[in-house]
Amino acid sequence: MSTERPSAVVTGSAAGIGRAVCEHLLAAGWIVVGVDVDASAGASLERAAGGGYVAVTGSIADWATHEHAAGLAAGAGRLRGWVNNAGVDVVGAAHEVSARDIEDGLRVNQLGSMFGMAVAVRRLLAAGGGSIVNVSSVQAVAAFPGYFAYQAAKAAVLMASRGIAVDYARRGIRCNAVLPGPIETPMTYSTLPAELPRDVALAREGDQTPMGRVGQPAEVADLVGFLLSPRASYITGAAIPVDGGMTARVHPYEEKDS
Protein backbone atom coordinates (compact mmCIF):
# COMPACT_ATOMS: atom_id res chain seq x y z
CA MET A 1 0.00 0.00 0.00
CA SER A 2 1.29 3.44 -0.89
CA THR A 3 2.45 5.59 2.02
CA GLU A 4 2.04 8.78 -0.01
CA ARG A 5 -0.41 11.34 1.29
CA PRO A 6 -3.67 11.37 -0.65
CA SER A 7 -4.15 14.32 -2.95
CA ALA A 8 -7.26 15.90 -4.41
CA VAL A 9 -8.25 18.55 -6.91
CA VAL A 10 -10.93 21.03 -5.82
CA THR A 11 -12.35 23.55 -8.29
CA GLY A 12 -13.83 26.85 -7.23
CA SER A 13 -11.51 26.55 -4.27
CA ALA A 14 -10.95 30.13 -3.16
CA ALA A 15 -14.31 30.96 -1.57
CA GLY A 16 -17.57 29.56 -0.27
CA ILE A 17 -18.13 25.82 -0.43
CA GLY A 18 -14.88 25.20 -2.30
CA ARG A 19 -12.75 26.92 0.30
CA ALA A 20 -14.52 25.04 3.09
CA VAL A 21 -13.84 21.75 1.29
CA CYS A 22 -10.16 22.65 0.95
CA GLU A 23 -9.91 23.52 4.64
CA HIS A 24 -11.65 20.27 5.60
CA LEU A 25 -9.32 18.16 3.45
CA LEU A 26 -6.20 19.95 4.61
CA ALA A 27 -7.19 19.33 8.24
CA ALA A 28 -7.67 15.64 7.38
CA GLY A 29 -4.14 15.38 5.95
CA TRP A 30 -4.83 15.63 2.24
CA ILE A 31 -2.72 17.54 -0.24
CA VAL A 32 -5.04 19.85 -2.15
CA VAL A 33 -4.66 21.42 -5.58
CA GLY A 34 -7.18 24.22 -5.73
CA VAL A 35 -8.43 25.72 -8.99
CA ASP A 36 -9.97 29.17 -9.13
CA VAL A 37 -10.23 32.09 -11.55
CA ASP A 38 -9.39 34.51 -8.71
CA ALA A 39 -5.60 34.49 -8.50
CA SER A 40 -5.35 36.71 -5.42
CA ALA A 41 -7.88 34.68 -3.43
CA GLY A 42 -6.12 31.47 -4.40
CA ALA A 43 -2.77 32.86 -3.30
CA SER A 44 -4.31 34.01 -0.03
CA LEU A 45 -5.57 30.50 0.72
CA GLU A 46 -2.19 29.04 -0.21
CA ARG A 47 -0.50 31.33 2.32
CA ALA A 48 -3.11 30.62 5.00
CA ALA A 49 -2.80 26.85 4.50
CA GLY A 50 0.88 26.91 5.39
CA GLY A 51 1.73 23.93 3.20
CA GLY A 52 -0.19 21.15 1.54
CA TYR A 53 -2.13 23.47 -0.73
CA VAL A 54 -1.23 24.39 -4.30
CA ALA A 55 -3.13 27.16 -6.07
CA VAL A 56 -3.93 26.97 -9.78
CA THR A 57 -5.40 29.98 -11.55
CA GLY A 58 -7.63 29.12 -14.49
CA SER A 59 -11.11 28.55 -15.82
CA ILE A 60 -12.76 25.15 -15.58
CA ALA A 61 -14.22 25.87 -19.02
CA ASP A 62 -10.72 25.09 -20.38
CA TRP A 63 -9.82 21.38 -20.51
CA ALA A 64 -6.14 22.30 -20.06
CA THR A 65 -6.86 23.74 -16.60
CA HIS A 66 -8.00 20.34 -15.38
CA GLU A 67 -5.03 18.57 -16.94
CA HIS A 68 -2.63 21.00 -15.26
CA ALA A 69 -4.30 20.56 -11.87
CA ALA A 70 -4.33 16.78 -12.26
CA GLY A 71 -0.63 16.70 -13.04
CA LEU A 72 0.20 18.77 -9.96
CA ALA A 73 -1.98 16.62 -7.72
CA ALA A 74 -0.50 13.38 -9.04
CA GLY A 75 3.00 14.75 -8.57
CA ALA A 76 2.36 15.96 -5.02
CA GLY A 77 0.75 12.82 -3.60
CA ARG A 78 -1.41 9.88 -4.52
CA LEU A 79 -4.37 11.29 -6.43
CA ARG A 80 -7.47 9.85 -4.80
CA GLY A 81 -10.10 12.58 -4.94
CA TRP A 82 -11.62 15.21 -7.19
CA VAL A 83 -14.27 17.79 -6.33
CA ASN A 84 -16.00 19.66 -9.16
CA ASN A 85 -17.41 22.63 -7.32
CA ALA A 86 -16.81 25.75 -9.42
CA GLY A 87 -19.81 27.42 -10.97
CA VAL A 88 -21.43 30.70 -11.93
CA ASP A 89 -24.90 32.01 -11.26
CA VAL A 90 -27.15 32.45 -14.29
CA VAL A 91 -30.42 34.16 -13.42
CA GLY A 92 -33.26 34.48 -15.91
CA ALA A 93 -36.27 32.68 -17.29
CA ALA A 94 -36.29 31.42 -20.87
CA HIS A 95 -37.70 34.69 -22.25
CA GLU A 96 -35.11 36.74 -20.35
CA VAL A 97 -31.77 35.05 -21.07
CA SER A 98 -29.76 35.58 -24.23
CA ALA A 99 -27.96 32.97 -26.29
CA ARG A 100 -24.73 34.23 -24.75
CA ASP A 101 -26.13 33.84 -21.21
CA ILE A 102 -27.05 30.23 -21.92
CA GLU A 103 -23.76 29.40 -23.64
CA ASP A 104 -21.62 30.99 -20.93
CA GLY A 105 -23.60 29.34 -18.13
CA LEU A 106 -23.46 25.87 -19.66
CA ARG A 107 -19.79 26.28 -20.58
CA VAL A 108 -18.87 26.65 -16.91
CA ASN A 109 -21.61 24.90 -14.96
CA GLN A 110 -22.06 21.88 -17.22
CA LEU A 111 -19.11 21.50 -19.59
CA GLY A 112 -16.53 22.69 -17.08
CA SER A 113 -17.72 20.12 -14.54
CA MET A 114 -17.85 17.41 -17.19
CA PHE A 115 -14.31 18.25 -18.32
CA GLY A 116 -13.22 17.82 -14.72
CA MET A 117 -15.01 14.49 -14.44
CA ALA A 118 -13.47 13.20 -17.65
CA VAL A 119 -9.93 14.17 -16.66
CA ALA A 120 -10.47 12.81 -13.15
CA VAL A 121 -11.64 9.44 -14.46
CA ARG A 122 -8.58 9.09 -16.68
CA ARG A 123 -6.23 9.91 -13.83
CA LEU A 124 -8.01 7.78 -11.24
CA LEU A 125 -8.07 4.78 -13.55
CA ALA A 126 -4.31 5.04 -13.80
CA ALA A 127 -3.99 5.51 -10.03
CA GLY A 128 -6.11 2.47 -9.14
CA GLY A 129 -9.33 4.23 -8.22
CA GLY A 130 -10.66 7.04 -6.11
CA SER A 131 -13.67 9.23 -5.48
CA ILE A 132 -15.25 12.08 -7.44
CA VAL A 133 -17.73 14.44 -5.81
CA ASN A 134 -19.71 16.90 -7.92
CA VAL A 135 -21.40 19.90 -6.36
CA SER A 136 -24.75 20.12 -8.12
CA SER A 137 -27.76 21.86 -6.57
CA VAL A 138 -31.27 21.24 -5.31
CA GLN A 139 -32.17 22.93 -8.59
CA ALA A 140 -31.10 19.73 -10.33
CA VAL A 141 -34.25 18.06 -9.01
CA ALA A 142 -36.65 20.94 -8.30
CA ALA A 143 -37.17 23.95 -10.55
CA PHE A 144 -36.85 27.45 -9.15
CA PRO A 145 -38.51 30.39 -10.91
CA GLY A 146 -36.15 32.25 -13.22
CA TYR A 147 -33.22 29.83 -13.38
CA PHE A 148 -33.68 28.33 -16.84
CA ALA A 149 -30.02 27.76 -17.76
CA TYR A 150 -28.61 27.21 -14.28
CA GLN A 151 -30.93 24.38 -13.29
CA ALA A 152 -30.50 22.66 -16.65
CA ALA A 153 -26.73 22.61 -16.16
CA LYS A 154 -27.00 21.36 -12.58
CA ALA A 155 -29.34 18.56 -13.68
CA ALA A 156 -26.76 17.55 -16.29
CA VAL A 157 -24.06 17.43 -13.60
CA LEU A 158 -26.23 15.09 -11.55
CA MET A 159 -26.83 12.71 -14.46
CA ALA A 160 -23.17 12.76 -15.48
CA SER A 161 -22.31 11.78 -11.90
CA ARG A 162 -24.60 8.77 -12.10
CA GLY A 163 -23.17 7.79 -15.47
CA ILE A 164 -19.65 7.71 -14.09
CA ALA A 165 -20.82 5.73 -11.06
CA VAL A 166 -22.31 3.08 -13.32
CA ASP A 167 -19.45 2.93 -15.81
CA TYR A 168 -16.54 2.78 -13.39
CA ALA A 169 -17.72 1.19 -10.14
CA ARG A 170 -15.92 -2.07 -10.90
CA ARG A 171 -12.74 -0.15 -11.69
CA GLY A 172 -12.55 1.37 -8.23
CA ILE A 173 -14.01 4.80 -8.97
CA ARG A 174 -16.94 6.14 -7.00
CA CYS A 175 -18.85 9.25 -8.06
CA ASN A 176 -21.51 11.11 -6.11
CA ALA A 177 -23.32 14.42 -6.29
CA VAL A 178 -24.18 16.75 -3.43
CA LEU A 179 -27.16 19.06 -3.81
CA PRO A 180 -26.81 22.19 -1.69
CA GLY A 181 -29.81 24.33 -0.88
CA PRO A 182 -29.39 27.93 0.31
CA ILE A 183 -25.82 28.22 1.62
CA GLU A 184 -24.18 31.40 2.88
CA THR A 185 -21.55 32.04 0.22
CA PRO A 186 -20.36 35.02 -1.85
CA MET A 187 -22.48 33.72 -4.75
CA THR A 188 -25.56 33.80 -2.52
CA TYR A 189 -24.69 37.33 -1.38
CA SER A 190 -24.64 38.45 -5.02
CA THR A 191 -28.24 37.31 -5.52
CA LEU A 192 -29.74 38.93 -2.41
CA PRO A 193 -32.02 41.98 -2.80
CA ALA A 194 -29.82 45.06 -2.61
CA GLU A 195 -32.45 47.03 -0.71
CA LEU A 196 -32.43 44.65 2.27
CA PRO A 197 -29.80 44.32 5.00
CA ARG A 198 -27.83 41.12 4.46
CA ASP A 199 -29.05 39.43 7.65
CA VAL A 200 -32.67 40.09 6.73
CA ALA A 201 -32.18 38.82 3.18
CA LEU A 202 -30.40 35.69 4.43
CA ALA A 203 -33.22 35.05 6.88
CA ARG A 204 -35.65 35.12 3.96
CA GLU A 205 -33.48 32.62 2.11
CA GLY A 206 -33.53 30.41 5.18
CA ASP A 207 -37.31 30.56 5.33
CA GLN A 208 -37.37 28.34 2.24
CA THR A 209 -36.23 25.45 4.44
CA PRO A 210 -38.01 23.58 7.26
CA MET A 211 -34.96 24.31 9.42
CA GLY A 212 -35.56 28.02 8.90
CA ARG A 213 -31.97 29.01 8.18
CA VAL A 214 -29.35 29.05 5.48
CA GLY A 215 -26.60 26.46 5.62
CA GLN A 216 -22.91 27.08 6.11
CA PRO A 217 -20.18 26.01 3.66
CA ALA A 218 -18.60 23.77 6.30
CA GLU A 219 -21.81 21.75 6.50
CA VAL A 220 -21.45 20.89 2.82
CA ALA A 221 -17.72 20.31 3.18
CA ASP A 222 -18.27 17.73 5.91
CA LEU A 223 -20.37 15.65 3.52
CA VAL A 224 -17.90 16.08 0.66
CA GLY A 225 -15.04 14.97 2.90
CA PHE A 226 -16.99 11.89 3.96
CA LEU A 227 -17.79 10.95 0.36
CA LEU A 228 -14.12 11.23 -0.58
CA SER A 229 -13.07 9.02 2.31
CA PRO A 230 -12.94 5.20 2.58
CA ARG A 231 -15.82 5.43 5.08
CA ALA A 232 -18.10 5.99 2.07
CA SER A 233 -16.75 2.94 0.27
CA TYR A 234 -20.21 1.54 -0.60
CA ILE A 235 -21.74 4.82 -1.71
CA THR A 236 -21.73 5.70 -5.40
CA GLY A 237 -24.25 7.23 -7.78
CA ALA A 238 -25.96 9.04 -4.92
CA ALA A 239 -27.52 12.50 -5.03
CA ILE A 240 -27.50 13.83 -1.49
CA PRO A 241 -29.27 17.08 -0.57
CA VAL A 242 -27.68 19.43 1.95
CA ASP A 243 -30.64 21.75 2.10
CA GLY A 244 -32.18 21.95 5.55
CA GLY A 245 -35.08 19.81 4.31
CA MET A 246 -36.01 22.11 1.41
CA THR A 247 -36.61 19.35 -1.13
CA ALA A 248 -38.53 17.22 1.36
CA ARG A 249 -41.60 19.43 1.31
CA VAL A 250 -43.92 20.63 -1.41
CA HIS A 251 -43.94 24.36 -0.54
CA PRO A 252 -43.11 26.78 2.27
CA TYR A 253 -45.77 26.92 4.95
CA GLU A 254 -46.44 28.64 8.22
CA GLU A 255 -45.14 26.65 11.16
CA LYS A 256 -47.81 25.45 13.59
CA ASP A 257 -47.31 24.92 17.29
CA SER A 258 -47.64 21.25 18.16
Tab-separated table of N, CA and C in Angstrom, residues 170-228:
chain	number	residue	atom	x	y	z
A	170	ARG	N	-16.744	-0.859	-11.006
A	170	ARG	CA	-15.920	-2.066	-10.901
A	170	ARG	C	-14.454	-1.782	-11.181
A	171	ARG	N	-14.140	-0.535	-11.494
A	171	ARG	CA	-12.743	-0.151	-11.692
A	171	ARG	C	-12.242	0.702	-10.533
A	172	GLY	N	-13.013	0.716	-9.453
A	172	GLY	CA	-12.554	1.367	-8.231
A	172	GLY	C	-12.834	2.846	-8.130
A	173	ILE	N	-13.691	3.375	-9.009
A	173	ILE	CA	-14.010	4.798	-8.970
A	173	ILE	C	-15.446	4.985	-8.509
A	174	ARG	N	-15.615	5.761	-7.461
A	174	ARG	CA	-16.938	6.144	-6.997
A	174	ARG	C	-17.221	7.577	-7.436
A	175	CYS	N	-18.481	7.895	-7.673
A	175	CYS	CA	-18.851	9.254	-8.059
A	175	CYS	C	-20.210	9.581	-7.471
A	176	ASN	N	-20.272	10.678	-6.750
A	176	ASN	CA	-21.511	11.106	-6.111
A	176	ASN	C	-21.729	12.598	-6.329
A	177	ALA	N	-22.973	13.010	-6.180
A	177	ALA	CA	-23.323	14.424	-6.286
A	177	ALA	C	-23.913	14.907	-4.968
A	178	VAL	N	-23.541	16.099	-4.568
A	178	VAL	CA	-24.182	16.747	-3.432
A	178	VAL	C	-25.035	17.890	-3.974
A	179	LEU	N	-26.177	18.096	-3.333
A	179	LEU	CA	-27.161	19.062	-3.814
A	179	LEU	C	-27.406	20.106	-2.728
A	180	PRO	N	-26.595	21.154	-2.708
A	180	PRO	CA	-26.814	22.190	-1.693
A	180	PRO	C	-28.097	22.965	-1.938
A	181	GLY	N	-28.727	23.362	-0.838
A	181	GLY	CA	-29.808	24.331	-0.879
A	181	GLY	C	-29.223	25.713	-0.658
A	182	PRO	N	-29.928	26.589	0.058
A	182	PRO	CA	-29.390	27.932	0.311
A	182	PRO	C	-28.218	27.868	1.297
A	183	ILE	N	-27.045	28.242	0.825
A	183	ILE	CA	-25.824	28.218	1.622
A	183	ILE	C	-25.248	29.631	1.642
A	184	GLU	N	-24.727	30.050	2.763
A	184	GLU	CA	-24.181	31.404	2.883
A	184	GLU	C	-22.800	31.478	2.227
A	185	THR	N	-22.768	31.931	1.000
A	185	THR	CA	-21.546	32.043	0.220
A	185	THR	C	-21.537	33.389	-0.507
A	186	PRO	N	-20.386	33.791	-1.040
A	186	PRO	CA	-20.361	35.018	-1.850
A	186	PRO	C	-21.327	34.982	-3.032
A	187	MET	N	-21.525	33.807	-3.644
A	187	MET	CA	-22.484	33.720	-4.749
A	187	MET	C	-23.900	34.022	-4.261
A	188	THR	N	-24.241	33.510	-3.089
A	188	THR	CA	-25.556	33.798	-2.517
A	188	THR	C	-25.692	35.288	-2.227
A	189	TYR	N	-24.639	35.890	-1.661
A	189	TYR	CA	-24.688	37.328	-1.383
A	189	TYR	C	-25.029	38.119	-2.652
A	190	SER	N	-24.467	37.696	-3.774
A	190	SER	CA	-24.643	38.447	-5.017
A	190	SER	C	-26.080	38.401	-5.534
A	191	THR	N	-26.859	37.442	-5.053
A	191	THR	CA	-28.240	37.310	-5.524
A	191	THR	C	-29.253	37.924	-4.566
A	192	LEU	N	-28.808	38.396	-3.397
A	192	LEU	CA	-29.740	38.932	-2.409
A	192	LEU	C	-30.252	40.307	-2.835
A	193	PRO	N	-31.481	40.654	-2.467
A	193	PRO	CA	-32.022	41.981	-2.798
A	193	PRO	C	-31.160	43.090	-2.201
A	194	ALA	N	-30.736	44.004	-3.047
A	194	ALA	CA	-29.817	45.056	-2.606
A	194	ALA	C	-30.454	45.991	-1.585
A	195	GLU	N	-31.783	46.086	-1.596
A	195	GLU	CA	-32.447	47.034	-0.711
A	195	GLU	C	-32.608	46.509	0.715
A	196	LEU	N	-32.272	45.240	0.945
A	196	LEU	CA	-32.430	44.649	2.270
A	196	LEU	C	-31.079	44.484	2.962
A	197	PRO	N	-31.022	44.672	4.274
A	197	PRO	CA	-29.799	44.318	5.004
A	197	PRO	C	-29.495	42.830	4.790
A	198	ARG	N	-28.208	42.498	4.780
A	198	ARG	CA	-27.831	41.116	4.464
A	198	ARG	C	-28.470	40.111	5.405
A	199	ASP	N	-28.503	40.415	6.709
A	199	ASP	CA	-29.051	39.433	7.648
A	199	ASP	C	-30.537	39.189	7.408
A	200	VAL	N	-31.247	40.240	7.020
A	200	VAL	CA	-32.673	40.091	6.731
A	200	VAL	C	-32.868	39.257	5.468
A	201	ALA	N	-32.063	39.555	4.442
A	201	ALA	CA	-32.177	38.816	3.179
A	201	ALA	C	-31.812	37.348	3.370
A	202	LEU	N	-30.776	37.080	4.170
A	202	LEU	CA	-30.397	35.690	4.427
A	202	LEU	C	-31.486	34.957	5.213
A	203	ALA	N	-32.123	35.666	6.124
A	203	ALA	CA	-33.218	35.049	6.881
A	203	ALA	C	-34.352	34.645	5.943
A	204	ARG	N	-34.613	35.467	4.933
A	204	ARG	CA	-35.649	35.120	3.961
A	204	ARG	C	-35.246	33.888	3.153
A	205	GLU	N	-33.967	33.815	2.798
A	205	GLU	CA	-33.482	32.619	2.110
A	205	GLU	C	-33.701	31.391	2.984
A	206	GLY	N	-33.374	31.532	4.255
A	206	GLY	CA	-33.527	30.412	5.179
A	206	GLY	C	-34.952	29.977	5.376
A	207	ASP	N	-35.897	30.898	5.182
A	207	ASP	CA	-37.315	30.565	5.335
A	207	ASP	C	-37.792	29.563	4.290
A	208	GLN	N	-37.004	29.353	3.235
A	208	GLN	CA	-37.370	28.337	2.241
A	208	GLN	C	-37.224	26.922	2.794
A	209	THR	N	-36.523	26.771	3.902
A	209	THR	CA	-36.228	25.446	4.437
A	209	THR	C	-37.022	25.170	5.708
A	210	PRO	N	-37.370	23.913	5.990
A	210	PRO	CA	-38.011	23.582	7.258
A	210	PRO	C	-37.161	23.947	8.473
A	211	MET	N	-35.823	23.935	8.306
A	211	MET	CA	-34.955	24.315	9.418
A	211	MET	C	-34.977	25.818	9.685
A	212	GLY	N	-35.419	26.586	8.697
A	212	GLY	CA	-35.560	28.017	8.901
A	212	GLY	C	-34.270	28.801	8.909
A	213	ARG	N	-33.250	28.293	8.244
A	213	ARG	CA	-31.973	29.009	8.178
A	213	ARG	C	-31.216	28.606	6.937
A	214	VAL	N	-30.258	29.439	6.545
A	214	VAL	CA	-29.347	29.054	5.478
A	214	VAL	C	-28.272	28.144	6.059
A	215	GLY	N	-27.684	27.325	5.195
A	215	GLY	CA	-26.603	26.456	5.625
A	215	GLY	C	-25.256	27.168	5.538
A	216	GLN	N	-24.264	26.551	6.144
A	216	GLN	CA	-22.905	27.078	6.106
A	216	GLN	C	-22.028	26.201	5.206
A	217	PRO	N	-21.037	26.800	4.544
A	217	PRO	CA	-20.178	26.008	3.664
A	217	PRO	C	-19.566	24.785	4.329
A	218	ALA	N	-19.212	24.903	5.600
A	218	ALA	CA	-18.601	23.770	6.298
A	218	ALA	C	-19.544	22.589	6.401
A	219	GLU	N	-20.854	22.845	6.412
A	219	GLU	CA	-21.814	21.754	6.501
A	219	GLU	C	-21.851	20.949	5.204
A	220	VAL	N	-21.593	21.606	4.089
A	220	VAL	CA	-21.453	20.892	2.823
A	220	VAL	C	-20.107	20.193	2.762
A	221	ALA	N	-19.070	20.876	3.227
A	221	ALA	CA	-17.718	20.313	3.179
A	221	ALA	C	-17.608	19.032	3.992
A	222	ASP	N	-18.315	18.949	5.108
A	222	ASP	CA	-18.269	17.729	5.913
A	222	ASP	C	-18.777	16.535	5.108
A	223	LEU	N	-19.834	16.740	4.348
A	223	LEU	CA	-20.368	15.652	3.523
A	223	LEU	C	-19.396	15.307	2.393
A	224	VAL	N	-18.851	16.323	1.747
A	224	VAL	CA	-17.896	16.075	0.662
A	224	VAL	C	-16.701	15.281	1.176
A	225	GLY	N	-16.180	15.678	2.319
A	225	GLY	CA	-15.036	14.968	2.898
A	225	GLY	C	-15.370	13.510	3.189
A	226	PHE	N	-16.556	13.263	3.699
A	226	PHE	CA	-16.990	11.889	3.957
A	226	PHE	C	-17.050	11.090	2.660
A	227	LEU	N	-17.649	11.664	1.625
A	227	LEU	CA	-17.793	10.950	0.356
A	227	LEU	C	-16.445	10.663	-0.303
A	228	LEU	N	-15.459	11.482	-0.043
A	228	LEU	CA	-14.123	11.227	-0.578
A	228	LEU	C	-13.393	10.147	0.203
